[in-house]
Amino acid sequence: MSIKLFDKDNHLNIAFTDLVNDQASVQSNQFLIANNGQAALIDPGGELTYSGLFMEMNKHVNSKELEYVLASHQDPDIVASINRWMNGTDCKLVCPEIWERFIPHFSRAGKMQDRIISIPDRGMDIPLGRTVIKAIPAHFLHSEGNFQFYDPISKVLFSGDMGANLTHDNLDMPFKSFDEAIPSMKGFHQRYMNSNTVCRYWANMVRSLDVQWMVPQHGRSFKGPKMVNAFLDWIEALPCGVDLMSQNDYRVC
């Protein structure tokens, strides 16, 4: 299923939500941004998604327009298919600097030579057509070197694992109420987000942006300032990760 998030004045955002049909795998979303003849894929996934994503992408843009694969971090469900994209297109990989030497393990030796653009820890603007995509820091949420991608034209925040909710239903429908989302995401965030400290830093940063739609890599989205702010209020108060650890979690069984 493809969901058009934005389509105006030669600028396009598409979400793909159901390319993985393997029930043993976690549902994941992939994203396409296109502007004036250049395109970028965000977190295109692994072998389970490649063929379907390639065909779906070509319904909206020609694969020759694919300028970048943007990888938020190094996990297999993020970028394990990178060898296929490197073979099938002329794209460059944009990834966190600390994962620059790890992600090529998904590819053949030498295939990524001179085709990697590193994102420094502070983030960066990525030029695309006549606009930019902002790579913004999301370190330790959940990966040590992690980024999210903000589109200043559509005002969509592609938030990666932040906001992820483990549901397979109504993926094309944003949550109508925030309370509806909590049961499918609380346990995930308590386990995968490093600590409340970094959640608060992240929430403060996001409040400086005009986010009209927050779209995570897993599950349903949060549309509108009211829902986005409800998420920020929730996550900045959530104990998670090392906050929940004790000596009892570190003992020999």
Coordinates of N, CA, C and O in Angstrom, one line a residue, residues 96-186:
P96 N 24.7 7.8 9.0 CA 25.5 8.4 10.1 C 27.0 8.1 10.0 O 27.4 7.0 9.6
E97 N 27.8 9.1 10.4 CA 29.2 8.9 10.2 C 29.7 7.7 11.0 O 30.6 7.0 10.5
I98 N 29.2 7.4 12.2 CA 29.7 6.3 13.0 C 29.4 5.0 12.4 O 30.0 4.0 12.7
W99 N 28.4 4.9 11.5 CA 28.1 3.6 10.8 C 28.6 3.5 9.4 O 28.3 2.5 8.7
E100 N 29.4 4.5 9.0 CA 29.9 4.5 7.6 C 30.7 3.2 7.3 O 30.8 2.8 6.2
R101 N 31.4 2.7 8.3 CA 32.3 1.5 8.1 C 31.6 0.2 8.4 O 32.1 -0.9 8.1
F102 N 30.4 0.3 8.9 CA 29.6 -0.9 9.2 C 28.6 -1.3 8.1 O 28.5 -2.5 7.7
I103 N 27.9 -0.3 7.5 CA 26.9 -0.6 6.5 C 27.5 -1.3 5.3 O 26.8 -2.1 4.7
P104 N 28.7 -1.0 4.9 CA 29.2 -1.7 3.7 C 29.3 -3.2 3.9 O 29.5 -3.9 2.9
H105 N 29.2 -3.7 5.1 CA 29.1 -5.2 5.3 C 27.9 -5.8 4.6 O 27.8 -7.0 4.4
F106 N 26.9 -4.9 4.3 CA 25.7 -5.4 3.6 C 26.0 -5.5 2.1 O 25.1 -5.9 1.3
S107 N 27.1 -5.0 1.6 CA 27.4 -4.9 0.2 C 28.6 -5.7 -0.2 O 29.2 -6.3 0.6
R108 N 28.9 -5.6 -1.5 CA 30.1 -6.3 -2.0 C 31.3 -5.4 -1.8 O 31.2 -4.1 -1.9
A109 N 32.5 -6.0 -1.7 CA 33.7 -5.2 -1.5 C 33.9 -4.2 -2.7 O 33.8 -4.5 -3.8
G110 N 34.1 -2.9 -2.3 CA 34.3 -1.9 -3.3 C 33.1 -1.3 -3.9 O 33.2 -0.3 -4.6
K111 N 31.9 -1.9 -3.7 CA 30.8 -1.4 -4.4 C 30.3 0.0 -4.0 O 29.8 0.7 -4.8
M112 N 30.7 0.3 -2.7 CA 30.2 1.6 -2.2 C 31.3 2.7 -2.2 O 31.1 3.7 -1.7
Q113 N 32.4 2.3 -2.9 CA 33.5 3.3 -2.9 C 33.1 4.6 -3.5 O 32.5 4.6 -4.6
D114 N 33.3 5.7 -2.8 CA 33.0 7.1 -3.3 C 31.5 7.3 -3.4 O 31.1 8.3 -4.1
R115 N 30.7 6.5 -2.8 CA 29.2 6.6 -2.9 C 28.6 6.8 -1.6 O 27.3 6.7 -1.5
I116 N 29.3 7.1 -0.5 CA 28.8 7.3 0.8 C 29.0 8.7 1.2 O 30.1 9.3 1.1
I117 N 27.9 9.3 1.7 CA 27.9 10.7 2.3 C 27.6 10.5 3.8 O 26.6 10.0 4.2
S118 N 28.6 11.0 4.6 CA 28.5 10.8 6.1 C 27.7 11.9 6.7 O 28.0 13.1 6.4
I119 N 26.9 11.6 7.6 CA 26.2 12.7 8.4 C 26.9 12.8 9.7 O 27.1 11.9 10.5
P120 N 27.5 14.0 10.0 CA 28.2 14.3 11.2 C 27.2 14.3 12.4 O 26.0 14.4 12.2
D121 N 27.7 14.1 13.6 CA 26.8 14.0 14.8 C 25.8 15.2 14.9 O 24.7 15.0 15.5
R122 N 26.2 16.3 14.5 CA 25.4 17.5 14.7 C 24.2 17.5 13.6 O 23.3 18.4 13.7
G123 N 24.2 16.7 12.6 CA 23.2 16.7 11.6 C 23.7 17.5 10.4 O 24.8 18.1 10.4
M124 N 22.8 17.6 9.4 CA 23.2 18.3 8.1 C 21.9 18.5 7.3 O 20.9 17.9 7.5
D125 N 22.1 19.4 6.3 CA 21.1 19.6 5.3 C 21.5 18.8 4.0 O 22.6 18.9 3.6
I126 N 20.6 18.0 3.5 CA 20.9 17.2 2.3 C 20.1 17.8 1.1 O 18.9 17.8 1.1
P127 N 20.9 18.3 0.1 CA 20.2 19.0 -1.0 C 19.4 17.9 -1.9 O 19.9 16.9 -2.2
L128 N 18.2 18.3 -2.2 CA 17.4 17.4 -3.0 C 16.6 18.3 -4.0 O 15.7 19.1 -3.5
G129 N 16.8 18.3 -5.3 CA 16.1 19.1 -6.2 C 16.4 20.6 -5.9 O 17.5 21.1 -5.8
R130 N 15.3 21.3 -5.6 CA 15.4 22.7 -5.2 C 15.1 22.9 -3.7 O 14.8 24.1 -3.3
T131 N 15.3 21.9 -2.9 CA 15.0 22.0 -1.5 C 16.1 21.2 -0.8 O 17.1 20.8 -1.4
V132 N 15.9 21.1 0.5 CA 16.8 20.2 1.3 C 16.0 19.3 2.2 O 14.8 19.6 2.5
I133 N 16.6 18.2 2.6 CA 16.0 17.4 3.6 C 16.9 17.5 4.8 O 18.2 17.4 4.7
K134 N 16.4 17.8 6.0 CA 17.2 18.0 7.2 C 17.4 16.6 7.9 O 16.4 16.0 8.3
A135 N 18.7 16.3 8.1 CA 19.0 15.1 9.0 C 19.2 15.7 10.4 O 20.1 16.5 10.6
I136 N 18.3 15.3 11.3 CA 18.4 15.8 12.6 C 18.8 14.8 13.6 O 18.4 13.6 13.5
P137 N 19.6 15.1 14.7 CA 20.1 14.1 15.6 C 19.0 13.4 16.4 O 18.0 14.0 16.8
A138 N 19.1 12.1 16.5 CA 18.3 11.3 17.3 C 19.1 10.2 18.0 O 18.8 9.0 18.1
H139 N 20.3 10.6 18.5 CA 21.3 9.7 19.0 C 20.7 8.9 20.2 O 20.0 9.5 21.1
F140 N 21.0 7.6 20.3 CA 20.5 6.7 21.3 C 19.0 6.5 21.4 O 18.4 6.1 22.3
L141 N 18.3 6.8 20.2 CA 16.9 6.7 20.1 C 16.6 5.8 18.8 O 16.0 6.4 17.9
H142 N 16.9 4.6 18.7 CA 17.5 3.8 19.8 C 19.0 3.5 19.5 O 19.7 3.1 20.4
S143 N 19.4 3.8 18.3 CA 20.8 3.5 18.0 C 21.8 4.6 18.5 O 21.4 5.7 18.6
E144 N 23.0 4.2 18.8 CA 24.0 5.1 19.3 C 24.2 6.3 18.3 O 24.3 7.4 18.7
G145 N 24.3 5.9 17.0 CA 24.3 7.0 16.0 C 23.1 6.9 15.1 O 22.9 6.0 14.3
N146 N 22.1 7.8 15.4 CA 20.8 7.7 14.8 C 20.4 9.1 14.3 O 20.7 10.1 15.0
F147 N 19.7 9.1 13.2 CA 19.1 10.4 12.7 C 17.7 10.2 12.2 O 17.3 9.1 11.9
Q148 N 17.0 11.3 12.2 CA 15.7 11.4 11.6 C 15.7 12.4 10.5 O 16.7 13.1 10.4
F149 N 14.7 12.4 9.7 CA 14.7 13.2 8.5 C 13.4 14.1 8.5 O 12.3 13.6 8.6
Y150 N 13.7 15.4 8.3 CA 12.6 16.4 8.4 C 12.5 17.1 7.0 O 13.5 17.5 6.5
D151 N 11.3 17.1 6.4 CA 11.0 17.7 5.2 C 10.4 19.1 5.4 O 9.2 19.1 5.8
P152 N 11.1 20.2 5.2 CA 10.6 21.5 5.5 C 9.5 22.0 4.6 O 8.8 22.9 5.0
I153 N 9.3 21.3 3.5 CA 8.2 21.7 2.6 C 6.9 21.1 3.0 O 5.9 21.8 3.3
S154 N 6.9 19.8 3.2 CA 5.6 19.1 3.7 C 5.5 19.2 5.2 O 4.4 18.9 5.7
K155 N 6.5 19.5 5.9 CA 6.5 19.6 7.3 C 6.3 18.2 8.0 O 5.7 18.1 9.0
V156 N 6.7 17.2 7.3 CA 6.7 15.8 7.8 C 8.0 15.5 8.5 O 9.1 15.7 7.9
L157 N 7.9 14.9 9.7 CA 9.1 14.4 10.4 C 9.0 12.9 10.2 O 8.1 12.2 10.7
F158 N 10.0 12.3 9.5 CA 10.2 10.9 9.4 C 11.0 10.4 10.6 O 12.2 10.6 10.6
S159 N 10.3 9.9 11.6 CA 10.9 9.9 13.0 C 11.5 8.5 13.3 O 11.9 8.3 14.4
G160 N 11.6 7.6 12.3 CA 12.3 6.4 12.6 C 11.6 5.5 13.7 O 10.4 5.4 13.7
D161 N 12.4 5.1 14.6 CA 11.9 4.2 15.7 C 11.1 5.1 16.8 O 10.4 4.5 17.6
M162 N 11.3 6.3 16.8 CA 10.6 7.2 17.7 C 9.2 7.3 17.3 O 8.9 7.8 16.1
G163 N 8.3 6.9 18.1 CA 6.8 6.9 17.7 C 6.4 5.5 17.1 O 5.2 5.4 16.8
A164 N 7.3 4.6 17.0 CA 7.0 3.3 16.4 C 5.9 2.6 17.3 O 5.9 2.7 18.5
N165 N 4.9 2.0 16.6 CA 3.9 1.3 17.3 C 3.6 0.0 16.5 O 3.6 -0.1 15.3
L166 N 3.6 -1.1 17.3 CA 3.6 -2.4 16.7 C 2.2 -2.9 16.4 O 1.6 -3.7 17.1
T167 N 1.6 -2.4 15.4 CA 0.3 -2.7 14.9 C 0.3 -3.0 13.4 O 1.2 -2.5 12.7
H168 N -0.6 -3.9 13.0 CA -0.7 -4.2 11.6 C -2.0 -3.7 11.0 O -2.2 -4.0 9.8
D169 N -2.8 -3.1 11.7 CA -4.1 -2.6 11.3 C -4.2 -1.2 11.0 O -3.5 -0.3 11.6
N170 N -5.0 -0.8 10.0 CA -5.3 0.6 9.6 C -4.0 1.4 9.4 O -3.9 2.6 9.9
L171 N -3.0 0.8 8.8 CA -1.7 1.5 8.6 C -1.8 2.8 7.8 O -0.9 3.7 7.9
D172 N -2.9 2.9 7.0 CA -3.0 4.1 6.2 C -3.8 5.2 6.9 O -4.0 6.3 6.4
M173 N -4.1 5.0 8.2 CA -4.9 5.9 8.9 C -4.1 6.4 10.1 O -3.8 5.6 11.0
P174 N -3.9 7.7 10.2 CA -3.3 8.3 11.4 C -4.1 8.0 12.7 O -5.3 7.8 12.6
F175 N -3.5 7.9 13.8 CA -4.2 7.7 15.0 C -5.2 8.9 15.2 O -4.9 10.0 15.0
K176 N -6.4 8.5 15.7 CA -7.4 9.5 15.9 C -7.3 10.1 17.3 O -7.7 11.3 17.6
S177 N -6.9 9.3 18.3 CA -6.6 9.8 19.6 C -5.3 9.2 20.1 O -4.9 8.1 19.8
F178 N -4.6 10.0 21.0 CA -3.3 9.6 21.4 C -3.4 8.4 22.3 O -2.5 7.5 22.3
D179 N -4.4 8.3 23.2 CA -4.5 7.2 24.1 C -4.7 5.9 23.3 O -4.2 4.8 23.8
E180 N -5.2 5.9 22.1 CA -5.3 4.7 21.3 C -3.9 4.2 20.9 O -3.8 3.0 20.7
A181 N -2.9 5.0 20.8 CA -1.6 4.6 20.4 C -0.8 4.0 21.5 O 0.1 3.1 21.2
I182 N -1.0 4.3 22.7 CA -0.1 4.0 23.8 C 0.1 2.5 24.0 O 1.2 2.0 24.1
P183 N -1.0 1.6 24.0 CA -0.8 0.2 24.2 C 0.2 -0.4 23.2 O 0.9 -1.4 23.5
S184 N 0.2 0.1 22.0 CA 1.0 -0.6 20.9 C 2.4 0.0 20.9 O 3.3 -0.5 20.1
M185 N 2.8 1.0 21.7 CA 4.1 1.6 21.6 C 4.8 1.7 23.0 O 6.0 1.9 23.0
K186 N 4.1 1.6 24.1 CA 4.8 1.9 25.4 C 5.9 0.9 25.6 O 7.0 1.3 26.0

